Amino acid sequence: MAQTDNFYTLKGYSLLEHTQITSSMEDYLEMICRIHRDGQPVRIKELAECLHVKPSSASKMVGNLRKQGLVCFEKYGTVSLTEDGLELGEYLLFRHEVLSRFFCYINQNSNELEQVEKVEHFIEPKTVYNIEKWLDKFT
């Protein structure tokens, strides 16, 4: 019989990580960082439009990010990144860019946004950095 002690469901693996940042929180933080990088003030309305969600949903999630110490936000004001938020946000953008390059290369396509969005939350940083090294050798 095959060894099966180390297999879990996706939810099981998530519970093992004990992470406080959800995939949705990562998506919001990544977009906040992307808007911030473009030099635009980050407002709830624009954030909601970029992510195709209701402003009330964006406001709630920004509140969750604030509780995690990743953003500063006053009601009806702009969202700004804390030092920790900027650091994590920059990594999330980096991860997105590496995976986009990788999927575009192996699929010989110029846009793999949907695939990247579906898988980026499940890839370990070590793997992202190794993919980047591999891409630098072969592209």
PDB file of C-alpha atoms in Angstrom:
ATOM      1  CA  MET A   1       0.000   0.000   0.000  1.00  0.00           C
ATOM      2  CA  ALA A   2       1.245   3.510  -0.848  1.00  0.00           C
ATOM      3  CA  GLN A   3       2.428   5.898   1.853  1.00  0.00           C
ATOM      4  CA  THR A   4      -0.354   8.454   2.382  1.00  0.00           C
ATOM      5  CA  ASP A   5       0.534  10.100   5.731  1.00  0.00           C
ATOM      6  CA  ASN A   6       1.545  13.458   4.252  1.00  0.00           C
ATOM      7  CA  PHE A   7      -1.414  14.144   1.967  1.00  0.00           C
ATOM      8  CA  TYR A   8      -3.968  16.809   2.872  1.00  0.00           C
ATOM      9  CA  THR A   9      -6.730  18.657   1.083  1.00  0.00           C
ATOM     10  CA  LEU A  10      -5.986  22.169  -0.147  1.00  0.00           C
ATOM     11  CA  LYS A  11      -7.822  23.517   2.891  1.00  0.00           C
ATOM     12  CA  GLY A  12      -5.780  21.194   5.099  1.00  0.00           C
ATOM     13  CA  TYR A  13      -2.517  22.565   3.760  1.00  0.00           C
ATOM     14  CA  SER A  14      -3.831  26.113   4.264  1.00  0.00           C
ATOM     15  CA  LEU A  15      -4.640  25.342   7.891  1.00  0.00           C
ATOM     16  CA  LEU A  16      -1.126  23.978   8.422  1.00  0.00           C
ATOM     17  CA  GLU A  17       0.382  27.314   7.293  1.00  0.00           C
ATOM     18  CA  HIS A  18      -1.321  29.335  10.057  1.00  0.00           C
ATOM     19  CA  THR A  19      -1.180  32.374   7.793  1.00  0.00           C
ATOM     20  CA  GLN A  20      -3.073  35.540   8.603  1.00  0.00           C
ATOM     21  CA  ILE A  21      -3.076  36.743   4.990  1.00  0.00           C
ATOM     22  CA  THR A  22      -5.691  35.188   2.725  1.00  0.00           C
ATOM     23  CA  SER A  23      -5.538  34.904  -1.059  1.00  0.00           C
ATOM     24  CA  SER A  24      -8.104  37.694  -1.330  1.00  0.00           C
ATOM     25  CA  MET A  25      -6.039  39.919   0.943  1.00  0.00           C
ATOM     26  CA  GLU A  26      -3.033  39.259  -1.282  1.00  0.00           C
ATOM     27  CA  ASP A  27      -5.049  40.273  -4.359  1.00  0.00           C
ATOM     28  CA  TYR A  28      -6.094  43.553  -2.750  1.00  0.00           C
ATOM     29  CA  LEU A  29      -2.597  44.316  -1.454  1.00  0.00           C
ATOM     30  CA  GLU A  30      -1.083  43.542  -4.842  1.00  0.00           C
ATOM     31  CA  MET A  31      -3.512  45.920  -6.551  1.00  0.00           C
ATOM     32  CA  ILE A  32      -2.943  48.654  -3.953  1.00  0.00           C
ATOM     33  CA  CYS A  33       0.782  48.322  -4.562  1.00  0.00           C
ATOM     34  CA  ARG A  34       0.254  48.372  -8.347  1.00  0.00           C
ATOM     35  CA  ILE A  35      -1.809  51.583  -8.158  1.00  0.00           C
ATOM     36  CA  HIS A  36       0.698  53.090  -5.715  1.00  0.00           C
ATOM     37  CA  ARG A  37       3.556  52.179  -8.072  1.00  0.00           C
ATOM     38  CA  ASP A  38       1.798  54.094 -10.875  1.00  0.00           C
ATOM     39  CA  GLY A  39       1.899  57.217  -8.686  1.00  0.00           C
ATOM     40  CA  GLN A  40      -1.865  57.378  -8.244  1.00  0.00           C
ATOM     41  CA  PRO A  41      -3.548  58.014  -4.903  1.00  0.00           C
ATOM     42  CA  VAL A  42      -5.255  54.791  -3.850  1.00  0.00           C
ATOM     43  CA  ARG A  43      -8.950  55.371  -3.200  1.00  0.00           C
ATOM     44  CA  ILE A  44     -11.530  52.721  -2.383  1.00  0.00           C
ATOM     45  CA  LYS A  45     -13.564  53.542  -5.501  1.00  0.00           C
ATOM     46  CA  GLU A  46     -10.608  53.017  -7.852  1.00  0.00           C
ATOM     47  CA  LEU A  47      -9.476  49.900  -5.997  1.00  0.00           C
ATOM     48  CA  ALA A  48     -12.973  48.417  -6.299  1.00  0.00           C
ATOM     49  CA  GLU A  49     -13.088  49.258 -10.021  1.00  0.00           C
ATOM     50  CA  CYS A  50      -9.688  47.657 -10.654  1.00  0.00           C
ATOM     51  CA  LEU A  51     -10.728  44.440  -8.906  1.00  0.00           C
ATOM     52  CA  HIS A  52     -14.312  44.434 -10.222  1.00  0.00           C
ATOM     53  CA  VAL A  53     -15.844  44.412  -6.738  1.00  0.00           C
ATOM     54  CA  LYS A  54     -18.246  46.676  -4.881  1.00  0.00           C
ATOM     55  CA  PRO A  55     -16.748  49.609  -2.971  1.00  0.00           C
ATOM     56  CA  SER A  56     -18.204  48.176   0.255  1.00  0.00           C
ATOM     57  CA  SER A  57     -16.252  44.939  -0.322  1.00  0.00           C
ATOM     58  CA  ALA A  58     -13.062  46.875  -1.013  1.00  0.00           C
ATOM     59  CA  SER A  59     -13.583  48.984   2.091  1.00  0.00           C
ATOM     60  CA  LYS A  60     -14.078  45.899   4.253  1.00  0.00           C
ATOM     61  CA  MET A  61     -10.948  44.229   2.878  1.00  0.00           C
ATOM     62  CA  VAL A  62      -8.868  47.385   3.346  1.00  0.00           C
ATOM     63  CA  GLY A  63     -10.055  47.333   6.962  1.00  0.00           C
ATOM     64  CA  ASN A  64      -8.755  43.765   7.263  1.00  0.00           C
ATOM     65  CA  LEU A  65      -5.417  44.808   5.748  1.00  0.00           C
ATOM     66  CA  ARG A  66      -5.265  47.701   8.225  1.00  0.00           C
ATOM     67  CA  LYS A  67      -5.792  45.252  11.119  1.00  0.00           C
ATOM     68  CA  GLN A  68      -2.829  43.268   9.800  1.00  0.00           C
ATOM     69  CA  GLY A  69      -0.698  46.418   9.817  1.00  0.00           C
ATOM     70  CA  LEU A  70      -0.250  46.443   6.048  1.00  0.00           C
ATOM     71  CA  VAL A  71      -2.080  49.663   5.156  1.00  0.00           C
ATOM     72  CA  CYS A  72      -3.205  52.924   6.702  1.00  0.00           C
ATOM     73  CA  PHE A  73      -6.683  54.117   5.856  1.00  0.00           C
ATOM     74  CA  GLU A  74      -9.108  56.676   7.177  1.00  0.00           C
ATOM     75  CA  LYS A  75     -12.747  56.522   6.076  1.00  0.00           C
ATOM     76  CA  TYR A  76     -13.274  58.513   2.847  1.00  0.00           C
ATOM     77  CA  GLY A  77      -9.516  59.029   2.523  1.00  0.00           C
ATOM     78  CA  THR A  78      -6.772  57.344   0.577  1.00  0.00           C
ATOM     79  CA  VAL A  79      -5.141  54.021   1.295  1.00  0.00           C
ATOM     80  CA  SER A  80      -1.411  54.084   1.945  1.00  0.00           C
ATOM     81  CA  LEU A  81       0.995  51.223   2.454  1.00  0.00           C
ATOM     82  CA  THR A  82       2.884  50.691   5.681  1.00  0.00           C
ATOM     83  CA  GLU A  83       6.496  49.593   5.466  1.00  0.00           C
ATOM     84  CA  ASP A  84       5.410  45.950   5.942  1.00  0.00           C
ATOM     85  CA  GLY A  85       2.615  46.399   3.400  1.00  0.00           C
ATOM     86  CA  LEU A  86       4.995  47.839   0.826  1.00  0.00           C
ATOM     87  CA  GLU A  87       7.488  45.013   1.362  1.00  0.00           C
ATOM     88  CA  LEU A  88       4.840  42.305   0.998  1.00  0.00           C
ATOM     89  CA  GLY A  89       3.135  44.143  -1.868  1.00  0.00           C
ATOM     90  CA  GLU A  90       6.408  44.426  -3.788  1.00  0.00           C
ATOM     91  CA  TYR A  91       6.953  40.672  -3.359  1.00  0.00           C
ATOM     92  CA  LEU A  92       3.401  39.971  -4.575  1.00  0.00           C
ATOM     93  CA  LEU A  93       4.023  42.090  -7.698  1.00  0.00           C
ATOM     94  CA  PHE A  94       7.364  40.326  -8.240  1.00  0.00           C
ATOM     95  CA  ARG A  95       5.709  36.902  -7.867  1.00  0.00           C
ATOM     96  CA  HIS A  96       3.000  37.912 -10.331  1.00  0.00           C
ATOM     97  CA  GLU A  97       5.536  39.164 -12.881  1.00  0.00           C
ATOM     98  CA  VAL A  98       7.725  36.030 -12.613  1.00  0.00           C
ATOM     99  CA  LEU A  99       4.760  33.696 -13.019  1.00  0.00           C
ATOM    100  CA  SER A 100       3.444  35.743 -15.925  1.00  0.00           C
ATOM    101  CA  ARG A 101       6.806  35.532 -17.693  1.00  0.00           C
ATOM    102  CA  PHE A 102       6.971  31.798 -16.996  1.00  0.00           C
ATOM    103  CA  PHE A 103       3.482  30.938 -18.262  1.00  0.00           C
ATOM    104  CA  CYS A 104       3.841  33.196 -21.305  1.00  0.00           C
ATOM    105  CA  TYR A 105       7.152  31.512 -22.136  1.00  0.00           C
ATOM    106  CA  ILE A 106       6.011  27.915 -21.779  1.00  0.00           C
ATOM    107  CA  ASN A 107       2.635  28.532 -23.456  1.00  0.00           C
ATOM    108  CA  GLN A 108       4.096  30.794 -26.156  1.00  0.00           C
ATOM    109  CA  ASN A 109       1.487  33.407 -25.393  1.00  0.00           C
ATOM    110  CA  SER A 110       1.623  37.084 -24.511  1.00  0.00           C
ATOM    111  CA  ASN A 111      -1.051  37.104 -21.824  1.00  0.00           C
ATOM    112  CA  GLU A 112      -1.535  34.485 -19.120  1.00  0.00           C
ATOM    113  CA  LEU A 113      -3.226  36.752 -16.559  1.00  0.00           C
ATOM    114  CA  GLU A 114      -6.049  34.368 -15.689  1.00  0.00           C
ATOM    115  CA  GLN A 115      -3.713  31.430 -15.081  1.00  0.00           C
ATOM    116  CA  VAL A 116      -1.355  33.543 -12.984  1.00  0.00           C
ATOM    117  CA  GLU A 117      -4.235  34.835 -10.870  1.00  0.00           C
ATOM    118  CA  LYS A 118      -5.451  31.297 -10.273  1.00  0.00           C
ATOM    119  CA  VAL A 119      -2.134  29.806  -9.125  1.00  0.00           C
ATOM    120  CA  GLU A 120      -0.011  32.602  -7.658  1.00  0.00           C
ATOM    121  CA  HIS A 121      -1.319  32.169  -4.113  1.00  0.00           C
ATOM    122  CA  PHE A 122      -0.173  28.573  -3.909  1.00  0.00           C
ATOM    123  CA  ILE A 123       3.484  28.870  -4.908  1.00  0.00           C
ATOM    124  CA  GLU A 124       6.196  29.084  -2.276  1.00  0.00           C
ATOM    125  CA  PRO A 125       8.675  31.998  -2.463  1.00  0.00           C
ATOM    126  CA  LYS A 126      11.563  29.541  -2.958  1.00  0.00           C
ATOM    127  CA  THR A 127       9.823  28.218  -6.070  1.00  0.00           C
ATOM    128  CA  VAL A 128       9.195  31.737  -7.392  1.00  0.00           C
ATOM    129  CA  TYR A 129      12.879  32.621  -7.023  1.00  0.00           C
ATOM    130  CA  ASN A 130      13.905  29.347  -8.680  1.00  0.00           C
ATOM    131  CA  ILE A 131      11.537  29.999 -11.596  1.00  0.00           C
ATOM    132  CA  GLU A 132      13.083  33.453 -11.955  1.00  0.00           C
ATOM    133  CA  LYS A 133      16.586  31.917 -12.052  1.00  0.00           C
ATOM    134  CA  TRP A 134      15.464  29.406 -14.656  1.00  0.00           C
ATOM    135  CA  LEU A 135      13.852  32.155 -16.774  1.00  0.00           C
ATOM    136  CA  ASP A 136      17.015  34.250 -16.593  1.00  0.00           C
ATOM    137  CA  LYS A 137      18.958  31.304 -18.040  1.00  0.00           C
ATOM    138  CA  PHE A 138      16.559  30.403 -20.811  1.00  0.00           C
ATOM    139  CA  THR A 139      14.825  33.586 -21.901  1.00  0.00           C
TER     140      THR A 139
END
